[in-house]
Amino acid sequence: MYKPKLLPPDVARRQFVYRWVLKLPYIFIFTLSLVIPVQSDSLRILSDQDFILRVGQRAKLDDALTIMFTSILGDSRCPINVTCVWAGNGRVELEIFDTEGSPMTVQLNTERGPKIKALKKYQLQLLSLNPPRVDGVNIAPGDYSVTLRIIEE
């Protein structure tokens, strides 16, 4: 008949502690995942209020529209530390998903070209492009943000 080999109490205790020490990082990570909220990159917005989107960020208006700032297409705005003859133009690309989920690409401008796009019962308006340009300073594409407003018709 098989008789299990009993370990001395100090060895058994060391093994018990060693096993728990190995499990502690996993327990810590699991507990941390329960405590830290998951942040969505989607912003909830209301019509007729200004909102700001960074490149790659989404904004959702109820269940009607989802807007994503996809890219900056051009930025020839006059730098704030220079006197210019004309204001220049910032051109951005937005992707809009309606209730059917079909995407629509929209290009809006700060000065030249369309600043407003009609979307069924809404109008999407580009209010500003940030940060302002500074002469001699390059702005990384990911550092741009747009201020928009959705107007309900």
Coordinates of N, CA, C and O in Angstrom, one line a residue:
M1 N 0.8 -1.2 0.0 CA 0.0 0.0 0.0 C 0.9 1.2 0.0 O 1.9 1.3 0.7
Y2 N 0.5 2.3 -0.8 CA 1.2 3.5 -0.9 C 1.0 4.4 0.3 O -0.1 4.6 0.7
K3 N 2.1 4.8 0.9 CA 2.0 5.7 2.0 C 2.7 7.0 1.6 O 3.9 7.0 1.3
P4 N 2.0 8.1 1.6 CA 2.6 9.4 1.2 C 3.7 9.8 2.2 O 3.6 9.5 3.4
K5 N 4.7 10.3 1.6 CA 5.9 10.8 2.3 C 5.6 12.1 2.9 O 5.2 13.1 2.2
L6 N 5.6 12.3 4.2 CA 5.3 13.5 4.9 C 6.6 14.3 5.0 O 7.7 13.8 5.3
L7 N 6.5 15.6 4.7 CA 7.6 16.5 4.8 C 7.7 17.1 6.2 O 6.6 17.3 6.9
P8 N 8.9 17.5 6.6 CA 9.0 18.2 7.9 C 8.2 19.5 7.8 O 8.1 20.1 6.7
P9 N 7.6 19.9 8.9 CA 6.8 21.1 8.9 C 7.5 22.4 8.3 O 6.8 23.2 7.6
D10 N 8.7 22.6 8.6 CA 9.4 23.8 8.0 C 9.5 23.7 6.5 O 9.4 24.7 5.8
V11 N 9.7 22.6 5.9 CA 9.8 22.4 4.4 C 8.4 22.6 3.8 O 8.3 23.3 2.8
A12 N 7.4 22.0 4.4 CA 6.0 22.2 3.9 C 5.6 23.6 3.9 O 5.0 24.1 3.0
R13 N 6.0 24.3 5.0 CA 5.6 25.7 5.1 C 6.3 26.6 4.0 O 5.8 27.4 3.4
R14 N 7.6 26.3 3.8 CA 8.4 27.0 2.7 C 7.7 26.8 1.4 O 7.6 27.7 0.6
Q15 N 7.3 25.5 1.1 CA 6.7 25.2 -0.2 C 5.4 26.0 -0.3 O 5.1 26.5 -1.4
F16 N 4.6 26.0 0.7 CA 3.3 26.7 0.7 C 3.6 28.2 0.4 O 2.9 28.8 -0.4
V17 N 4.5 28.8 1.1 CA 4.8 30.2 0.9 C 5.3 30.5 -0.5 O 4.9 31.4 -1.1
Y18 N 6.2 29.6 -0.9 CA 6.8 29.8 -2.3 C 5.7 29.8 -3.3 O 5.7 30.6 -4.3
R19 N 4.7 28.8 -3.2 CA 3.7 28.8 -4.2 C 2.8 30.0 -4.2 O 2.4 30.5 -5.2
W20 N 2.5 30.6 -3.0 CA 1.8 31.8 -3.0 C 2.5 33.0 -3.5 O 2.0 33.9 -4.1
V21 N 3.8 33.1 -3.2 CA 4.6 34.2 -3.7 C 4.6 34.2 -5.3 O 4.6 35.2 -5.9
L22 N 4.6 33.0 -5.9 CA 4.6 32.9 -7.3 C 3.2 33.3 -7.9 O 3.1 33.8 -9.0
K23 N 2.2 33.2 -7.1 CA 0.8 33.6 -7.6 C 0.5 35.0 -7.3 O -0.4 35.6 -7.9
L24 N 1.3 35.7 -6.5 CA 0.9 37.1 -6.1 C 0.9 38.0 -7.3 O -0.1 38.9 -7.4
P25 N 1.8 38.0 -8.3 CA 1.7 38.9 -9.4 C 0.4 38.7 -10.2 O -0.2 39.7 -10.6
Y26 N 0.0 37.5 -10.3 CA -1.3 37.2 -11.1 C -2.5 37.7 -10.3 O -3.4 38.3 -10.9
I27 N -2.5 37.6 -9.0 CA -3.6 38.0 -8.2 C -3.6 39.6 -8.2 O -4.7 40.2 -8.3
F28 N -2.4 40.2 -8.2 CA -2.4 41.7 -8.2 C -2.9 42.2 -9.5 O -3.7 43.1 -9.6
I29 N -2.5 41.6 -10.6 CA -3.0 42.0 -12.0 C -4.5 41.9 -12.1 O -5.2 42.7 -12.6
F30 N -5.0 40.7 -11.7 CA -6.4 40.5 -11.7 C -7.2 41.5 -10.9 O -8.2 42.1 -11.4
T31 N -6.7 41.8 -9.7 CA -7.4 42.7 -8.8 C -7.4 44.1 -9.4 O -8.3 44.9 -9.4
L32 N -6.2 44.5 -10.0 CA -6.1 45.8 -10.7 C -7.0 45.9 -11.8 O -7.6 47.0 -12.1
S33 N -7.2 44.9 -12.6 CA -8.1 44.9 -13.8 C -9.5 45.1 -13.3 O -10.3 45.7 -14.1
L34 N -9.9 44.7 -12.1 CA -11.2 44.9 -11.6 C -11.4 46.3 -11.1 O -12.5 46.9 -11.2
V35 N -10.4 47.0 -10.7 CA -10.5 48.3 -10.0 C -10.4 49.4 -11.1 O -11.1 50.4 -11.0
I36 N -9.5 49.3 -12.1 CA -9.3 50.3 -13.0 C -10.4 50.3 -14.1 O -10.5 49.2 -14.7
P37 N -11.1 51.3 -14.3 CA -12.1 51.3 -15.3 C -11.5 51.3 -16.7 O -10.5 51.9 -17.0
V38 N -12.2 50.7 -17.7 CA -11.7 50.7 -19.0 C -12.2 51.9 -19.7 O -13.5 52.2 -19.7
Q39 N -11.3 52.7 -20.2 CA -11.8 54.0 -20.9 C -12.0 53.8 -22.3 O -11.1 53.2 -23.0
S40 N -13.1 54.2 -22.8 CA -13.4 54.1 -24.2 C -12.8 55.4 -24.9 O -12.8 56.5 -24.3
D41 N -12.5 55.2 -26.2 CA -12.0 56.4 -26.9 C -13.2 57.1 -27.6 O -13.0 58.0 -28.4
S42 N -14.4 56.7 -27.2 CA -15.6 57.3 -27.8 C -16.2 58.3 -26.8 O -16.4 58.0 -25.6
L43 N -16.5 59.5 -27.3 CA -17.0 60.6 -26.5 C -18.5 60.7 -26.7 O -18.9 60.7 -27.9
R44 N -19.3 60.8 -25.7 CA -20.7 61.1 -25.8 C -20.9 62.6 -26.0 O -20.4 63.3 -25.2
I45 N -21.7 62.9 -27.0 CA -21.9 64.4 -27.2 C -23.4 64.7 -27.4 O -24.2 63.8 -27.5
L46 N -23.7 66.0 -27.3 CA -25.1 66.4 -27.5 C -25.1 67.4 -28.6 O -24.1 68.0 -29.0
S47 N -26.3 67.5 -29.3 CA -26.4 68.4 -30.4 C -26.3 69.9 -29.9 O -26.7 70.1 -28.7
D48 N -25.9 70.8 -30.7 CA -25.8 72.2 -30.5 C -24.8 72.5 -29.4 O -25.0 73.6 -28.7
Q49 N -23.9 71.7 -29.1 CA -22.8 72.0 -28.2 C -21.4 71.7 -28.8 O -21.3 70.7 -29.6
D50 N -20.5 72.5 -28.5 CA -19.1 72.3 -29.1 C -18.5 71.1 -28.4 O -18.7 70.8 -27.2
F51 N -17.7 70.3 -29.2 CA -16.9 69.2 -28.6 C -15.5 69.2 -29.3 O -15.4 69.6 -30.5
I52 N -14.6 68.6 -28.7 CA -13.2 68.5 -29.2 C -12.9 67.0 -29.5 O -13.1 66.2 -28.6
L53 N -12.3 66.8 -30.7 CA -11.8 65.4 -31.0 C -10.3 65.5 -31.4 O -9.9 66.4 -32.0
R54 N -9.6 64.5 -30.9 CA -8.2 64.3 -31.3 C -8.1 63.3 -32.4 O -9.1 62.6 -32.7
V55 N -7.0 63.3 -33.1 CA -6.9 62.4 -34.2 C -7.1 60.9 -33.7 O -6.5 60.5 -32.7
G56 N -8.0 60.2 -34.4 CA -8.3 58.8 -34.1 C -9.4 58.7 -33.0 O -9.9 57.6 -32.8
Q57 N -9.9 59.8 -32.5 CA -10.9 59.7 -31.4 C -12.3 59.8 -32.1 O -12.5 60.4 -33.1
R58 N -13.3 59.1 -31.4 CA -14.7 59.1 -31.9 C -15.6 59.8 -31.0 O -15.3 59.9 -29.8
A59 N -16.7 60.4 -31.5 CA -17.7 61.0 -30.8 C -19.0 60.5 -31.2 O -19.2 60.2 -32.4
K60 N -19.9 60.2 -30.3 CA -21.2 59.6 -30.6 C -22.3 60.5 -30.1 O -22.4 60.9 -29.0
L61 N -23.2 60.7 -31.1 CA -24.4 61.5 -30.8 C -25.6 60.5 -30.7 O -26.0 60.0 -31.7
D62 N -26.1 60.3 -29.5 CA -27.1 59.3 -29.2 C -26.8 58.0 -30.1 O -25.7 57.5 -30.0
D63 N -27.8 57.5 -30.8 CA -27.6 56.4 -31.7 C -27.6 56.9 -33.1 O -27.7 56.0 -34.0
A64 N -27.6 58.2 -33.3 CA -27.8 58.7 -34.7 C -26.5 58.8 -35.5 O -26.5 58.4 -36.6
L65 N -25.5 59.3 -34.9 CA -24.2 59.5 -35.6 C -23.0 59.1 -34.8 O -23.0 59.3 -33.6
T66 N -22.0 58.7 -35.4 CA -20.6 58.5 -34.8 C -19.7 59.2 -35.7 O -19.7 59.0 -37.0
I67 N -18.9 60.1 -35.2 CA -17.9 60.9 -35.9 C -16.5 60.6 -35.5 O -16.3 60.5 -34.3
M68 N -15.6 60.4 -36.4 CA -14.2 60.1 -36.1 C -13.3 61.1 -36.8 O -13.4 61.2 -38.0
F69 N -12.4 61.7 -36.1 CA -11.4 62.6 -36.7 C -10.3 61.7 -37.2 O -9.5 61.2 -36.5
T70 N -10.2 61.4 -38.5 CA -9.3 60.5 -39.1 C -7.9 61.1 -39.4 O -6.9 60.4 -39.1
S71 N -7.9 62.3 -40.0 CA -6.5 62.8 -40.3 C -6.6 64.3 -40.6 O -7.6 64.9 -40.9
I72 N -5.4 64.9 -40.6 CA -5.2 66.3 -41.1 C -4.7 66.2 -42.5 O -3.7 65.5 -42.8
L73 N -5.4 66.8 -43.4 CA -5.0 66.7 -44.8 C -4.1 67.8 -45.3 O -3.3 67.7 -46.2
G74 N -4.1 69.0 -44.6 CA -3.3 70.1 -44.9 C -3.4 71.1 -43.8 O -4.4 71.3 -43.2
D75 N -2.3 71.9 -43.6 CA -2.3 72.9 -42.6 C -1.4 74.1 -43.1 O -0.2 74.1 -43.0
S76 N -2.1 75.0 -43.8 CA -1.3 76.2 -44.3 C -1.8 77.5 -43.5 O -1.6 78.6 -44.0
R77 N -2.3 77.3 -42.3 CA -2.7 78.4 -41.5 C -1.5 79.3 -41.2 O -0.4 78.8 -41.0
C78 N -1.8 80.6 -41.1 CA -0.8 81.5 -40.7 C -0.3 81.3 -39.3 O -1.1 81.2 -38.4
P79 N 1.0 81.1 -39.1 CA 1.6 81.0 -37.8 C 1.2 82.2 -36.9 O 1.2 83.3 -37.4
I80 N 1.0 81.9 -35.6 CA 0.6 83.0 -34.7 C 1.7 84.0 -34.5 O 1.4 85.2 -34.1
N81 N 3.0 83.7 -34.7 CA 4.1 84.6 -34.5 C 4.5 85.3 -35.8 O 5.6 85.8 -35.9
V82 N 3.7 85.3 -36.8 CA 4.0 85.9 -38.1 C 2.8 86.7 -38.6 O 1.7 86.4 -38.3
T83 N 3.1 87.8 -39.3 CA 2.0 88.6 -39.9 C 1.9 88.1 -41.3 O 2.8 88.1 -42.1
C84 N 0.7 87.7 -41.7 CA 0.4 87.1 -43.0 C -0.6 87.9 -43.7 O -1.4 88.7 -43.1
V85 N -0.6 87.8 -45.1 CA -1.5 88.5 -45.9 C -2.9 87.8 -45.9 O -3.9 88.5 -45.9
W86 N -2.9 86.5 -45.8 CA -4.1 85.8 -45.7 C -4.0 84.7 -44.6 O -2.9 84.3 -44.2
A87 N -5.2 84.3 -44.0 CA -5.2 83.4 -42.9 C -4.7 82.0 -43.1 O -4.3 81.3 -42.2
G88 N -4.7 81.6 -44.4 CA -4.3 80.2 -44.7 C -5.5 79.3 -44.4 O -6.6 79.7 -44.1
N89 N -5.3 78.0 -44.5 CA -6.4 77.0 -44.4 C -5.9 75.7 -43.7 O -4.8 75.3 -44.0
G90 N -6.7 75.2 -42.9 CA -6.5 73.9 -42.3 C -7.6 73.0 -42.9 O -8.8 73.3 -42.9
R91 N -7.2 71.8 -43.4 CA -8.1 70.9 -44.0 C -8.1 69.5 -43.2 O -7.0 69.0 -43.1
V92 N -9.2 69.1 -42.8 CA -9.3 67.8 -42.0 C -10.2 66.8 -42.6 O -11.1 67.2 -43.4
E93 N -10.0 65.6 -42.3 CA -10.9 64.5 -42.8 C -11.5 63.8 -41.6 O -10.9 63.5 -40.6
L94 N -12.9 63.7 -41.7 CA -13.7 63.0 -40.7 C -14.4 61.9 -41.3 O -14.8 61.9 -42.5
E95 N -14.6 60.8 -40.6 CA -15.4 59.7 -41.0 C -16.7 59.7 -40.2 O -16.6 59.7 -39.0
I96 N -17.8 59.6 -40.9 CA -19.1 59.6 -40.2 C -19.9 58.4 -40.4 O -20.0 57.9 -41.6
F97 N -20.4 57.8 -39.4 CA -21.2 56.6 -39.4 C -22.6 56.9 -39.0 O -22.8 57.4 -37.9
D98 N -23.6 56.6 -39.9 CA -25.0 56.9 -39.5 C -25.6 55.6 -38.8 O -24.9 54.7 -38.5
T99 N -26.9 55.6 -38.7 CA -27.6 54.5 -38.0 C -27.4 53.2 -38.7 O -27.4 52.1 -38.1
E100 N -27.3 53.2 -40.0 CA -27.1 52.0 -40.8 C -25.6 51.5 -40.7 O -25.3 50.4 -41.1
G101 N -24.7 52.3 -40.2 CA -23.3 51.9 -40.0 C -22.5 52.1 -41.2 O -21.3 51.8 -41.2
S102 N -23.1 52.7 -42.3 CA -22.3 52.9 -43.5 C -21.4 54.2 -43.3 O -21.9 55.2 -42.9
P103 N -20.1 54.0 -43.6 CA -19.2 55.2 -43.4 C -19.3 56.2 -44.5 O -19.5 55.8 -45.7
M104 N -19.1 57.4 -44.2 CA -19.0 58.5 -45.1 C -17.8 59.4 -44.8 O -17.7 59.8 -43.6
T105 N -17.0 59.6 -45.7 CA -15.8 60.5 -45.5 C -16.1 61.9 -45.9 O -16.7 62.2 -46.9
V106 N -15.8 62.8 -44.9 CA -16.1 64.3 -45.1 C -14.8 65.0 -44.9 O -14.0 64.7 -44.0
Q107 N -14.6 66.0 -45.8 CA -13.5 66.9 -45.6 C -14.0 68.3 -45.3 O -14.9 68.8 -46.0
L108 N -13.5 68.9 -44.2 CA -13.9 70.3 -43.8 C -12.7 71.2 -43.7 O -11.6 70.7 -43.5
N109 N -12.9 72.5 -43.9 CA -11.8 73.5 -43.9 C -12.1 74.5 -42.8 O -13.2 74.8 -42.5
T110 N -10.9 75.1 -42.4 CA -11.1 76.2 -41.5 C -11.4 77.6 -42.2 O -12.1 78.4 -41.6
E111 N -10.9 77.8 -43.4 CA -11.1 79.0 -44.1 C -11.7 78.8 -45.5 O -12.7 79.3 -45.8
R112 N -11.0 78.1 -46.3 CA -11.3 78.0 -47.7 C -12.0 76.7 -48.0 O -11.5 75.6 -47.5
G113 N -13.2 76.7 -48.6 CA -13.9 75.5 -48.8 C -15.0 75.3 -47.8 O -15.2 76.1 -46.9
P114 N -15.6 74.1 -47.8 CA -16.7 73.9 -46.9 C -16.3 73.8 -45.4 O -15.3 73.1 -45.1
K115 N -17.0 74.5 -44.6 CA -16.8 74.4 -43.1 C -18.0 73.6 -42.5 O -17.9 73.2 -41.3
I116 N -19.0 73.4 -43.3 CA -20.2 72.8 -42.8 C -20.6 71.7 -43.7 O -20.5 71.8 -45.0
K117 N -21.1 70.5 -43.2 CA -21.6 69.4 -44.0 C -22.9 69.0 -43.5 O -23.2 68.8 -42.3
A118 N -23.9 68.9 -44.4 CA -25.3 68.5 -44.1 C -25.3 67.0 -44.0 O -24.8 66.3 -44.9
L119 N -25.9 66.5 -42.9 CA -26.0 65.1 -42.7 C -27.5 64.8 -42.3 O -27.8 65.0 -41.1
K120 N -28.3 64.4 -43.2 CA -29.7 64.1 -42.9 C -30.3 65.2 -42.1 O -30.5 66.3 -42.6
K121 N -30.7 65.0 -40.8 CA -31.3 66.0 -40.0 C -30.3 66.8 -39.2 O -30.7 67.5 -38.3
Y122 N -29.0 66.7 -39.5 CA -28.0 67.4 -38.7 C -27.1 68.2 -39.7 O -27.0 67.9 -40.9
Q123 N -26.3 69.1 -39.1 CA -25.3 69.8 -39.8 C -24.0 69.7 -38.9 O -24.1 69.9 -37.7
L124 N -22.9 69.3 -39.5 CA -21.6 69.2 -38.8 C -20.8 70.4 -39.2 O -20.6 70.6 -40.4
Q125 N -20.3 71.1 -38.2 CA -19.6 72.3 -38.4 C -18.2 72.3 -37.8 O -18.1 71.9 -36.6
L126 N -17.2 72.6 -38.6 CA -15.8 72.7 -38.1 C -15.6 74.1 -37.5 O -15.8 75.1 -38.3
L127 N -15.4 74.2 -36.2 CA -15.2 75.5 -35.6 C -13.7 76.0 -35.5 O -13.4 77.1 -35.7
S128 N -12.8 75.0 -35.2 CA -11.4 75.4 -35.2 C -10.5 74.1 -35.3 O -11.0 73.0 -35.0
L129 N -9.3 74.4 -35.6 CA -8.2 73.4 -35.7 C -7.1 73.8 -34.7 O -6.7 74.9 -34.7
N130 N -6.8 72.9 -33.8 CA -5.7 73.2 -32.8 C -4.6 72.2 -32.9 O -4.9 71.0 -33.3
P131 N -3.4 72.4 -32.4 CA -3.0 73.7 -31.9 C -2.7 74.7 -33.0 O -2.5 74.3 -34.1
P132 N -2.6 76.0 -32.6 CA -2.3 77.0 -33.7 C -0.8 76.7 -34.2 O 0.0 76.2 -33.4
R133 N -0.6 77.1 -35.4 CA 0.8 76.9 -35.9 C 1.7 78.0 -35.4 O 1.3 79.1 -35.1
V134 N 2.9 77.6 -35.2 CA 4.0 78.5 -34.8 C 5.1 78.4 -35.8 O 5.5 77.3 -36.1
D135 N 5.7 79.5 -36.3 CA 6.7 79.5 -37.3 C 7.9 78.7 -36.7 O 8.4 79.0 -35.6
G136 N 8.4 77.7 -37.5 CA 9.6 77.0 -37.1 C 9.3 75.7 -36.3 O 10.2 75.0 -35.9
V137 N 8.0 75.5 -35.9 CA 7.7 74.4 -35.1 C 6.8 73.5 -35.9 O 5.7 73.9 -36.4
N138 N 7.2 72.2 -36.0 CA 6.4 71.2 -36.7 C 5.4 70.6 -35.7 O 5.7 70.3 -34.6
I139 N 4.2 70.4 -36.2 CA 3.1 69.8 -35.4 C 3.0 68.3 -35.8 O 2.7 68.1 -37.0
A140 N 3.1 67.4 -34.9 CA 2.9 66.0 -35.3 C 1.5 65.7 -35.6 O 0.6 66.3 -35.0
P141 N 1.2 64.9 -36.6 CA -0.2 64.6 -36.9 C -1.1 64.2 -35.8 O -2.3 64.6 -35.7
G142 N -0.6 63.5 -34.8 CA -1.3 63.0 -33.7 C -1.6 64.1 -32.6 O -2.4 63.9 -31.7
D143 N -1.0 65.2 -32.8 CA -1.1 66.3 -31.8 C -2.3 67.3 -32.2 O -2.7 68.1 -31.4
Y144 N -2.9 67.1 -33.4 CA -4.0 67.9 -33.8 C -5.3 67.6 -33.1 O -5.5 66.4 -32.7
S145 N -6.1 68.5 -32.9 CA -7.5 68.3 -32.5 C -8.4 69.3 -33.2 O -8.0 70.4 -33.7
V146 N -9.7 68.9 -33.3 CA -10.7 69.8 -34.0 C -11.8 70.1 -33.0 O -12.1 69.3 -32.1
T147 N -12.3 71.3 -33.1 CA -13.5 71.6 -32.3 C -14.7 71.7 -33.3 O -14.6 72.3 -34.3
L148 N -15.7 70.8 -33.0 CA -16.8 70.7 -33.9 C -18.1 71.0 -33.2 O -18.1 71.0 -31.9
R149 N -19.2 71.1 -33.9 CA -20.5 71.3 -33.4 C -21.5 70.6 -34.3 O -21.3 70.7 -35.5
I150 N -22.4 69.8 -33.8 CA -23.5 69.2 -34.5 C -24.7 70.0 -34.3 O -25.2 70.2 -33.1
I151 N -25.3 70.5 -35.3 CA -26.5 71.4 -35.2 C -27.7 70.5 -35.7 O -27.7 70.0 -36.8
E152 N -28.7 70.4 -34.9 CA -29.9 69.7 -35.3 C -30.8 70.6 -36.0 O -31.1 71.7 -35.5
E153 N -31.2 70.2 -37.2 CA -32.1 71.1 -38.0 C -33.6 70.9 -37.7 O -34.0 69.9 -37.2

